[in-house]
CSV table of C-alpha atoms and ligand atoms in Angstrom, one decimal:
chain,number,residue,atom,x,y,z
V,257,MET,CA,-21.2,-66.6,-79.6
V,258,THR,CA,-22.4,-64.1,-77.0
V,259,SER,CA,-22.1,-65.3,-73.5
V,260,VAL,CA,-24.6,-64.1,-70.9
V,261,ALA,CA,-22.6,-64.6,-67.7
V,262,ASN,CA,-20.0,-62.1,-66.6
V,263,LEU,CA,-17.0,-64.4,-67.2
V,264,THR,CA,-14.8,-62.1,-65.1
V,265,ASP,CA,-17.0,-62.8,-62.2
V,266,PRO,CA,-14.7,-64.2,-59.4
V,267,ALA,CA,-17.2,-67.1,-58.9
V,268,VAL,CA,-16.4,-68.4,-62.5
V,269,GLU,CA,-12.6,-68.1,-62.1
V,270,GLU,CA,-12.6,-69.7,-58.6
V,271,ALA,CA,-14.8,-72.6,-59.7
V,272,GLU,CA,-12.4,-73.2,-62.7
V,273,ARG,CA,-9.3,-72.9,-60.5
V,274,TYR,CA,-10.2,-74.8,-57.3
V,275,THR,CA,-12.5,-77.6,-58.5
V,276,ALA,CA,-11.8,-80.9,-60.2
V,277,HIS,CA,-13.1,-80.5,-63.8
V,278,ASN,CA,-15.6,-83.4,-63.6
V,279,TYR,CA,-18.3,-81.1,-64.9
V,280,HIS,CA,-18.3,-78.5,-67.7
V,281,PRO,CA,-20.9,-76.0,-66.4
V,282,LEU,CA,-22.6,-73.5,-68.7
V,283,PRO,CA,-21.4,-70.0,-68.0
V,284,VAL,CA,-24.1,-68.8,-65.6
V,285,VAL,CA,-23.7,-68.1,-61.9
V,286,ILE,CA,-26.9,-68.5,-60.0
V,287,ALA,CA,-27.6,-66.5,-57.0
V,288,GLU,CA,-31.3,-67.0,-56.3
V,289,ALA,CA,-34.2,-69.1,-57.4
V,290,GLU,CA,-38.0,-69.4,-57.0
V,291,GLY,CA,-40.4,-71.8,-58.6
V,292,ALA,CA,-39.4,-72.5,-62.2
V,293,TRP,CA,-37.0,-69.5,-62.4
V,294,VAL,CA,-33.4,-68.8,-61.3
V,295,THR,CA,-31.7,-65.4,-61.2
V,296,ASP,CA,-28.0,-65.0,-61.8
V,297,VAL,CA,-25.5,-62.8,-59.9
V,298,ASP,CA,-26.3,-59.9,-62.4
V,299,GLY,CA,-30.0,-60.1,-61.9
V,300,ARG,CA,-30.8,-61.9,-65.2
V,301,ARG,CA,-33.6,-64.5,-65.0
V,302,TYR,CA,-33.7,-67.9,-66.6
V,303,LEU,CA,-36.4,-70.6,-66.9
V,304,ASP,CA,-35.0,-73.7,-65.4
V,305,CYS,CA,-35.6,-76.5,-67.9
V,306,LEU,CA,-33.2,-78.9,-66.2
V,307,ALA,CA,-34.6,-78.7,-62.7
V,308,GLY,CA,-31.6,-80.2,-61.1
V,309,TYR,CA,-31.9,-83.3,-63.3
V,310,SER,CA,-35.4,-83.7,-61.9
V,311,ALA,CA,-34.4,-83.2,-58.3
V,312,LEU,CA,-36.5,-80.0,-58.5
V,313,ASN,CA,-39.8,-81.5,-59.7
V,314,PHE,CA,-41.7,-79.2,-57.4
V,315,GLY,CA,-39.8,-76.1,-58.3
V,316,HIS,CA,-37.2,-74.2,-56.4
V,317,ARG,CA,-38.0,-73.5,-52.8
V,318,HIS,CA,-41.5,-74.9,-52.8
V,319,PRO,CA,-43.2,-73.1,-49.9
V,320,ASP,CA,-44.6,-76.3,-48.2
V,321,LEU,CA,-41.2,-77.9,-48.4
V,322,ILE,CA,-39.3,-74.9,-47.2
V,323,ALA,CA,-41.7,-74.7,-44.3
V,324,ALA,CA,-41.2,-78.3,-43.4
V,325,ALA,CA,-37.4,-77.9,-43.5
V,326,ARG,CA,-37.5,-74.7,-41.4
V,327,GLU,CA,-39.7,-76.3,-38.8
V,328,GLN,CA,-37.4,-79.3,-38.6
V,329,LEU,CA,-34.3,-77.1,-38.4
V,330,ASP,CA,-35.7,-75.6,-35.3
V,331,ARG,CA,-36.3,-79.1,-33.7
V,332,VAL,CA,-33.7,-81.7,-34.5
V,333,THR,CA,-31.6,-82.4,-37.7
V,334,LEU,CA,-29.5,-85.5,-37.1
V,335,THR,CA,-29.7,-88.4,-34.7
V,336,SER,CA,-28.0,-91.2,-36.6
V,337,ARG,CA,-29.9,-94.5,-37.0
V,338,ALA,CA,-28.5,-95.5,-33.6
V,339,PHE,CA,-31.6,-93.8,-32.2
V,340,LEU,CA,-35.1,-93.3,-33.5
V,341,HIS,CA,-36.6,-89.9,-34.1
V,342,ASP,CA,-40.1,-88.7,-34.5
V,343,GLN,CA,-40.0,-88.2,-38.3
V,344,PHE,CA,-38.5,-91.6,-39.1
V,345,GLY,CA,-41.4,-93.9,-38.6
V,346,PRO,CA,-43.9,-91.5,-40.3
V,347,PHE,CA,-41.6,-91.1,-43.3
V,348,CYS,CA,-41.2,-94.8,-43.8
V,349,ARG,CA,-44.9,-95.3,-43.4
V,350,ASP,CA,-45.7,-92.5,-45.8
V,351,LEU,CA,-43.3,-93.8,-48.5
V,352,ALA,CA,-44.5,-97.4,-48.0
V,353,ARG,CA,-48.0,-96.1,-48.7
V,354,LEU,CA,-47.0,-94.1,-51.8
V,355,THR,CA,-45.1,-97.0,-53.3
V,356,GLY,CA,-47.6,-99.7,-52.1
V,357,LYS,CA,-44.7,-101.6,-50.6
V,358,ASP,CA,-44.2,-103.1,-47.1
V,359,MET,CA,-40.9,-101.6,-46.2
V,360,VAL,CA,-38.5,-98.7,-46.9
V,361,LEU,CA,-34.8,-98.2,-46.5
V,362,PRO,CA,-33.7,-94.6,-46.6
V,363,MET,CA,-30.3,-93.5,-47.9
V,364,ASN,CA,-28.9,-90.2,-49.3
V,365,SER,CA,-27.8,-90.2,-52.9
V,366,GLY,CA,-29.3,-92.1,-55.7
V,367,ALA,CA,-26.1,-94.1,-56.2
V,368,GLU,CA,-26.3,-95.3,-52.6
V,369,ALA,CA,-29.8,-96.4,-53.1
V,370,VAL,CA,-28.8,-98.3,-56.2
V,371,GLU,CA,-26.0,-99.9,-54.3
V,372,THR,CA,-28.5,-100.8,-51.6
V,373,ALA,CA,-30.7,-102.4,-54.2
V,374,VAL,CA,-27.8,-104.4,-55.6
V,375,LYS,CA,-26.8,-105.7,-52.1
V,376,VAL,CA,-30.4,-106.5,-51.1
V,377,SER,CA,-31.0,-108.3,-54.4
V,378,ARG,CA,-27.9,-110.4,-54.0
V,379,LYS,CA,-28.7,-111.2,-50.4
V,380,TRP,CA,-32.3,-112.1,-51.4
V,381,GLY,CA,-30.8,-114.4,-54.1
V,382,TYR,CA,-28.6,-116.3,-51.6
V,383,LYS,CA,-31.0,-116.5,-48.7
V,384,ILE,CA,-34.4,-116.9,-50.4
V,385,LYS,CA,-33.9,-118.0,-54.0
V,386,GLY,CA,-31.0,-120.3,-53.2
V,387,VAL,CA,-28.4,-119.1,-55.6
V,388,PRO,CA,-25.0,-120.7,-54.9
V,389,ASP,CA,-22.7,-118.4,-52.8
V,390,GLY,CA,-20.9,-115.8,-54.8
V,391,LYS,CA,-22.6,-116.6,-58.1
V,392,ALA,CA,-25.4,-114.0,-58.2
V,393,THR,CA,-26.0,-112.1,-61.5
V,394,ILE,CA,-27.9,-109.0,-62.2
V,395,VAL,CA,-29.1,-108.2,-65.7
V,396,VAL,CA,-29.0,-104.5,-66.7
V,397,ALA,CA,-29.6,-102.6,-70.0
V,398,ASP,CA,-27.1,-100.9,-72.2
V,399,GLY,CA,-27.2,-97.1,-72.2
V,400,ASN,CA,-28.1,-97.3,-68.5
V,401,PHE,CA,-27.3,-94.6,-65.9
V,402,HIS,CA,-27.5,-95.7,-62.3
V,403,GLY,CA,-24.8,-93.5,-60.7
V,404,ARG,CA,-21.1,-93.2,-60.3
V,405,THR,CA,-19.8,-95.7,-57.7
V,406,THR,CA,-17.1,-98.2,-58.8
V,407,THR,CA,-19.7,-101.0,-58.8
V,408,ILE,CA,-22.3,-99.1,-60.7
V,409,ILE,CA,-19.9,-97.8,-63.4
V,410,SER,CA,-18.8,-101.5,-63.7
V,411,PHE,CA,-22.0,-102.1,-65.6
V,412,SER,CA,-22.2,-98.8,-67.5
V,413,THR,CA,-21.8,-98.9,-71.2
V,414,ASP,CA,-20.7,-95.3,-71.4
V,415,PRO,CA,-16.9,-95.1,-71.9
V,416,GLU,CA,-16.7,-91.7,-70.3
V,417,ALA,CA,-18.3,-93.0,-67.1
V,418,ARG,CA,-16.3,-96.2,-67.1
V,419,ALA,CA,-12.8,-95.9,-68.6
V,420,ASP,CA,-9.8,-95.8,-66.2
V,421,TYR,CA,-11.8,-96.8,-63.1
V,422,GLY,CA,-11.3,-100.6,-63.2
V,423,PRO,CA,-10.9,-103.2,-61.9
V,424,TYR,CA,-14.7,-103.6,-62.3
V,425,THR,CA,-17.2,-105.4,-60.1
V,426,PRO,CA,-18.3,-108.7,-61.6
V,427,GLY,CA,-21.8,-110.1,-61.5
V,428,PHE,CA,-23.6,-108.0,-64.1
V,429,ARG,CA,-24.9,-108.9,-67.6
V,430,VAL,CA,-25.7,-106.1,-70.1
V,431,VAL,CA,-28.4,-106.6,-72.7
V,432,PRO,CA,-29.9,-104.2,-75.3
V,433,TYR,CA,-32.5,-101.9,-73.8
V,434,GLY,CA,-36.0,-102.6,-75.0
V,435,ASP,CA,-35.2,-106.1,-76.3
V,436,LEU,CA,-37.2,-108.7,-74.4
V,437,ASP,CA,-35.7,-111.7,-76.1
V,438,ALA,CA,-32.2,-110.6,-75.3
V,439,LEU,CA,-33.2,-110.2,-71.7
V,440,ALA,CA,-34.9,-113.6,-71.5
V,441,ALA,CA,-31.7,-115.2,-72.9
V,442,ALA,CA,-29.5,-113.4,-70.3
V,443,VAL,CA,-31.6,-114.6,-67.3
V,444,ASP,CA,-30.6,-117.9,-65.8
V,445,GLU,CA,-30.8,-119.7,-62.4
V,446,THR,CA,-28.1,-117.4,-61.0
V,447,THR,CA,-30.0,-114.2,-61.8
V,448,VAL,CA,-31.3,-112.4,-58.8
V,449,ALA,CA,-32.5,-109.2,-60.4
V,450,VAL,CA,-33.3,-107.2,-63.5
V,451,LEU,CA,-32.3,-103.6,-62.9
V,452,LEU,CA,-33.8,-101.1,-65.3
V,453,GLU,CA,-34.8,-97.5,-65.7
V,454,PRO,CA,-38.4,-97.6,-67.0
V,455,ILE,CA,-37.4,-94.6,-69.2
V,456,GLN,CA,-33.7,-94.0,-69.6
V,457,GLY,CA,-33.0,-90.4,-68.6
V,458,GLU,CA,-29.3,-89.8,-69.0
V,459,ALA,CA,-29.3,-91.8,-72.3
V,460,GLY,CA,-31.5,-89.1,-73.7
V,461,VAL,CA,-35.0,-89.9,-72.4
V,462,ILE,CA,-35.3,-93.2,-74.2
V,463,VAL,CA,-38.8,-94.7,-73.9
V,464,PRO,CA,-38.8,-98.5,-74.5
V,465,PRO,CA,-41.3,-100.1,-76.9
V,466,ARG,CA,-44.8,-100.5,-75.5
V,467,GLY,CA,-45.2,-103.9,-73.9
V,468,TYR,CA,-41.5,-104.2,-73.0
V,469,LEU,CA,-41.9,-103.4,-69.3
V,470,PRO,CA,-45.0,-105.7,-68.8
V,471,GLY,CA,-42.9,-108.4,-70.7
V,472,VAL,CA,-40.0,-107.9,-68.3
V,473,ARG,CA,-42.5,-108.1,-65.4
V,474,ARG,CA,-43.9,-111.4,-66.6
V,475,LEU,CA,-40.4,-112.8,-67.2
V,476,CYS,CA,-39.2,-111.8,-63.8
V,477,SER,CA,-42.3,-113.4,-62.1
V,478,GLU,CA,-41.9,-116.6,-64.1
V,479,ARG,CA,-38.2,-117.0,-63.4
V,480,ASP,CA,-38.2,-115.9,-59.8
V,481,VAL,CA,-36.1,-112.8,-60.4
V,482,LEU,CA,-36.6,-109.4,-58.8
V,483,LEU,CA,-37.7,-106.6,-61.0
V,484,VAL,CA,-35.9,-103.5,-59.7
V,485,ALA,CA,-37.0,-100.2,-61.2
V,486,ASP,CA,-34.6,-97.3,-60.9
V,487,GLU,CA,-37.2,-94.5,-60.8
V,488,ILE,CA,-34.7,-92.0,-59.4
V,489,GLN,CA,-35.2,-89.7,-62.4
V,490,SER,CA,-38.4,-91.0,-63.9
V,491,GLY,CA,-40.4,-91.2,-60.7
V,492,LEU,CA,-42.3,-88.9,-58.5
V,493,GLY,CA,-44.5,-87.2,-61.0
V,494,ARG,CA,-42.1,-86.5,-63.9
V,495,THR,CA,-43.9,-88.6,-66.5
V,496,GLY,CA,-47.4,-87.7,-65.4
V,497,ALA,CA,-47.7,-90.6,-63.0
V,498,THR,CA,-46.3,-91.2,-59.6
V,499,PHE,CA,-43.9,-93.8,-61.2
V,500,ALA,CA,-43.1,-94.3,-64.8
V,501,CYS,CA,-43.9,-98.0,-64.3
V,502,ASP,CA,-47.5,-97.0,-63.6
V,503,ASP,CA,-47.9,-95.9,-67.2
V,504,GLU,CA,-47.7,-99.5,-68.3
V,505,GLY,CA,-49.4,-100.9,-65.2
V,506,VAL,CA,-46.2,-102.5,-64.0
V,507,VAL,CA,-45.4,-103.0,-60.4
V,508,PRO,CA,-41.7,-103.8,-59.8
V,509,ASP,CA,-40.5,-105.8,-56.8
V,510,MET,CA,-38.3,-102.9,-55.7
V,511,TYR,CA,-38.4,-99.1,-56.4
V,512,ILE,CA,-35.3,-97.1,-56.2
V,513,LEU,CA,-36.0,-93.4,-55.5
V,514,GLY,CA,-34.0,-90.3,-55.1
V,515,LYS,CA,-33.6,-86.9,-56.7
V,516,ALA,CA,-37.1,-85.2,-56.2
V,517,LEU,CA,-37.6,-87.2,-53.0
V,518,GLY,CA,-35.4,-84.5,-51.3
V,519,GLY,CA,-37.6,-81.7,-52.6
V,520,GLY,CA,-34.6,-79.9,-54.0
V,521,ILE,CA,-33.5,-79.1,-50.5
V,522,VAL,CA,-31.5,-82.1,-49.2
V,523,PRO,CA,-30.3,-85.4,-50.7
V,524,VAL,CA,-32.8,-88.1,-49.9
V,525,SER,CA,-33.0,-91.5,-51.5
V,526,ALA,CA,-34.6,-94.8,-50.6
V,527,VAL,CA,-35.5,-98.3,-51.8
V,528,ALA,CA,-39.0,-99.7,-51.2
V,529,ALA,CA,-39.9,-103.3,-51.4
V,530,GLY,CA,-41.9,-106.2,-50.0
V,531,ARG,CA,-41.1,-107.7,-46.6
V,532,GLU,CA,-39.8,-110.9,-48.3
V,533,VAL,CA,-37.1,-108.8,-50.0
V,534,LEU,CA,-36.1,-106.0,-47.6
V,535,GLY,CA,-36.7,-108.3,-44.7
V,536,VAL,CA,-33.5,-110.1,-45.5
V,537,LEU,CA,-31.4,-107.4,-43.8
V,538,ARG,CA,-30.3,-107.7,-40.2
V,539,PRO,CA,-28.8,-105.1,-37.9
V,540,GLY,CA,-25.3,-104.1,-38.9
V,541,GLU,CA,-25.4,-105.5,-42.4
V,542,HIS,CA,-26.0,-102.2,-44.2
V,543,GLY,CA,-26.4,-98.6,-43.2
V,544,SER,CA,-25.6,-94.9,-43.6
V,545,THR,CA,-24.8,-92.2,-41.1
V,546,PHE,CA,-27.1,-89.6,-42.7
V,547,GLY,CA,-29.7,-92.0,-44.2
V,548,GLY,CA,-33.1,-91.3,-42.8
V,549,ASN,CA,-32.1,-88.2,-40.8
V,550,PRO,CA,-34.8,-86.0,-39.3
V,551,LEU,CA,-34.4,-83.1,-41.8
V,552,ALA,CA,-34.4,-85.5,-44.8
V,553,CYS,CA,-37.5,-87.3,-43.5
V,554,ALA,CA,-39.4,-84.1,-42.8
V,555,VAL,CA,-38.7,-82.7,-46.3
V,556,ALA,CA,-39.5,-86.0,-47.9
V,557,ARG,CA,-42.8,-86.3,-46.0
V,558,GLY,CA,-43.6,-82.9,-47.5
V,559,VAL,CA,-42.8,-84.3,-51.0
V,560,ILE,CA,-45.0,-87.3,-50.5
V,561,ALA,CA,-47.8,-85.1,-49.3
V,562,LEU,CA,-47.6,-83.1,-52.5
V,563,LEU,CA,-47.6,-86.2,-54.6
V,564,GLU,CA,-50.6,-87.7,-52.7
V,565,THR,CA,-52.7,-84.8,-54.0
V,566,GLY,CA,-52.1,-86.0,-57.5
V,567,GLU,CA,-51.6,-82.4,-58.7
V,568,PRO,CA,-48.0,-82.6,-59.8
V,569,GLN,CA,-48.7,-85.7,-61.8
V,570,ALA,CA,-51.8,-84.1,-63.4
V,571,ARG,CA,-49.8,-81.0,-64.3
V,572,ALA,CA,-47.0,-83.1,-65.8
V,573,ARG,CA,-49.6,-84.8,-68.0
V,574,GLU,CA,-51.4,-81.7,-69.1
V,575,VAL,CA,-48.5,-79.2,-69.5
V,576,GLY,CA,-46.3,-82.1,-70.8
V,577,ALA,CA,-48.8,-82.8,-73.6
V,578,HIS,CA,-48.5,-79.1,-74.6
V,579,LEU,CA,-44.7,-79.4,-74.4
V,580,HIS,CA,-44.7,-82.4,-76.7
V,581,ARG,CA,-47.2,-80.8,-79.1
V,582,ARG,CA,-45.0,-77.8,-79.4
V,583,LEU,CA,-41.7,-79.7,-79.8
V,584,GLY,CA,-43.3,-82.0,-82.4
V,585,GLY,CA,-43.8,-78.8,-84.5
V,586,LEU,CA,-40.0,-78.4,-84.6
V,587,ILE,CA,-39.3,-81.8,-86.2
V,588,GLY,CA,-37.8,-81.0,-89.6
V,589,ARG,CA,-37.2,-77.4,-88.4
V,590,GLY,CA,-33.9,-78.2,-86.6
V,591,LEU,CA,-35.0,-81.2,-84.6
V,592,THR,CA,-34.7,-84.7,-85.9
V,593,ALA,CA,-36.5,-86.5,-83.1
V,594,VAL,CA,-38.5,-85.8,-79.9
V,595,ARG,CA,-39.0,-88.5,-77.2
V,596,GLY,CA,-40.4,-88.7,-73.8
V,597,ARG,CA,-43.5,-88.6,-71.6
V,598,GLY,CA,-45.1,-86.0,-69.4
V,599,LEU,CA,-42.8,-83.0,-68.7
V,600,TRP,CA,-39.8,-84.9,-69.9
V,601,ALA,CA,-38.4,-84.7,-73.4
V,602,GLY,CA,-35.3,-85.8,-75.1
V,603,ILE,CA,-34.8,-83.9,-78.3
V,604,ASP,CA,-32.2,-84.6,-81.0
V,605,ILE,CA,-30.9,-81.5,-82.8
V,606,ASP,CA,-29.9,-81.9,-86.4
V,607,PRO,CA,-26.1,-82.5,-85.9
V,608,ALA,CA,-25.4,-80.5,-89.1
V,609,LEU,CA,-26.7,-77.4,-87.3
V,610,MET,CA,-24.9,-77.4,-84.0
V,611,THR,CA,-23.9,-79.6,-81.0
V,612,GLY,CA,-26.1,-79.9,-78.0
V,613,ARG,CA,-23.7,-77.8,-76.0
V,614,GLU,CA,-23.9,-75.0,-78.5
V,615,ALA,CA,-27.7,-75.2,-78.4
V,616,CYS,CA,-27.6,-74.9,-74.6
V,617,GLU,CA,-25.2,-71.9,-74.8
V,618,ARG,CA,-27.5,-70.2,-77.2
V,619,LEU,CA,-30.6,-71.0,-75.1
V,620,LEU,CA,-28.8,-69.5,-72.1
V,621,THR,CA,-28.5,-66.2,-74.0
V,622,ARG,CA,-32.3,-66.4,-74.4
V,623,GLY,CA,-33.0,-67.0,-70.8
V,624,VAL,CA,-33.5,-70.8,-70.8
V,625,LEU,CA,-31.4,-73.2,-68.8
V,626,ALA,CA,-31.0,-76.6,-70.5
V,627,LYS,CA,-28.4,-79.3,-70.6
V,628,ASP,CA,-27.1,-81.5,-73.4
V,629,THR,CA,-26.7,-85.2,-72.7
V,630,HIS,CA,-24.9,-87.0,-75.6
V,631,ASP,CA,-23.7,-85.1,-78.7
V,632,SER,CA,-26.7,-83.4,-80.1
V,633,THR,CA,-29.3,-84.5,-77.6
V,634,LEU,CA,-30.9,-82.2,-75.1
V,635,ARG,CA,-33.0,-83.2,-72.1
V,636,LEU,CA,-35.9,-80.9,-71.2
V,637,ALA,CA,-37.3,-81.4,-67.7
V,638,PRO,CA,-38.7,-78.2,-66.3
V,639,PRO,CA,-40.2,-78.2,-62.8
V,640,LEU,CA,-43.8,-79.6,-62.8
V,641,ILE,CA,-45.2,-76.3,-61.8
V,642,VAL,CA,-44.2,-74.7,-65.1
V,643,THR,CA,-47.0,-73.0,-67.0
V,644,HIS,CA,-48.2,-73.3,-70.6
V,645,ASP,CA,-46.9,-69.7,-71.2
V,646,GLU,CA,-43.5,-70.6,-69.8
V,647,ILE,CA,-43.3,-73.7,-72.0
V,648,ASP,CA,-44.3,-71.5,-75.0
V,649,GLY,CA,-41.5,-69.1,-74.1
V,650,ALA,CA,-38.9,-71.9,-73.9
V,651,VAL,CA,-40.0,-73.6,-77.1
V,652,ASP,CA,-40.1,-70.2,-78.9
V,653,ALA,CA,-36.5,-69.7,-77.7
V,654,LEU,CA,-35.5,-73.1,-79.0
V,655,ALA,CA,-37.1,-72.4,-82.4
V,656,GLU,CA,-35.1,-69.2,-82.6
V,657,VAL,CA,-31.9,-71.0,-81.6
V,658,LEU,CA,-32.5,-73.7,-84.3
V,659,LYS,CA,-32.8,-71.0,-87.0
V,660,GLY,CA,-29.1,-70.3,-86.2
C,234,PLP,C1,-29.3,-89.4,-61.1
C,234,PLP,C2,-29.5,-90.8,-61.2
C,234,PLP,C3,-28.9,-91.7,-60.3
C,234,PLP,C4,-27.8,-91.3,-59.4
C,234,PLP,O1,-28.2,-90.4,-58.4
C,234,PLP,P1,-27.1,-89.6,-57.6
C,234,PLP,O2,-28.0,-88.9,-56.5
C,234,PLP,O3,-26.5,-88.6,-58.5
C,234,PLP,O4,-26.2,-90.5,-57.0
C,234,PLP,C5,-29.2,-93.1,-60.5
C,234,PLP,N1,-30.1,-93.5,-61.4
C,234,PLP,C6,-30.8,-92.6,-62.2
C,234,PLP,C7,-31.8,-93.1,-63.1
C,234,PLP,C8,-30.5,-91.3,-62.1
C,234,PLP,O5,-31.1,-90.4,-63.0
């Protein structure tokens, strides 16, 4: 195995020595990036097919977003929510318009936005639905990934994410993803929300059967349960629509957004919902020091403006179709399955050939950054600005890697 990065680089040794080993990074030390490309400390260039787990949907250092950030850096960066600032109202208005919802609550990380959704759903359940105090349940899917807090890992089914972190937060029911009957059976009068990823990213870009999401929508409406869509990874253009739910004409009661909302510059997350839902919160009941700060709001407004042109979504559809056509040609030639939508693909490598990790290491030597998820599954999610030719380069590299 040839390794591209200079492993004697002090940056590698220092990262190994001084950091908790909660990640196992590929041996590449990035120094610069622009658009769909990153450059390492030795000047080698790589096509970024991970795009910060979709936090970089618009590419590295998108000029509009960098300009918005620069302009805001020169004005005001932090006020706390104790005061208003001139980006806050406009950001909330813009995101409400993009989501079609009445109200927005900004946070920072995705996990915080999921926590916010859990808290708001429970409060809605007690105050509006009339669930007996302390009895609220939320139904989630197996294989889910919603973040890393103690409550969120309490309903994870991934032993790596969950083991040794108990005691676990109660109030969650886990059902098989894509199984509407199982979901219907798990919902009862204590259920305040169904929390789902419309496409499961971390699990390997798992697309549920057609009709599942509309079925969940109907069930939630009939049983007075909130449908909460975690679109942190699937949303904001990745699948070729603004939200993955759009692909099936489904409108959830609450969107959870993050990752690309921060334009690859700052962490920005938010939940968006109707007034009857987010309106349950009163001053002092929930908050965040950095949530909705001026820099975050200015960058996120730039992100929303890009999405409102419809161009990132159109590119994800068009170039994504090309990606899936090309990947389909590798089935039986080292790949056993290809899933996904838009510029988002989960690919299963024949486990007899190599692990996902090995494939990523070999792709790295060919100038492609990708990340394995489970065992032999890779997730490909290049920035939405990627070109046909760049996709061809990446798929050609993958084809070579799969030849061994
Ligand atoms: C990444 C992710 C999260 C967690 O976001 P963080 O910013 O890492 O806390 C939650 N849900 C989904 C679907 C994600 O992909």
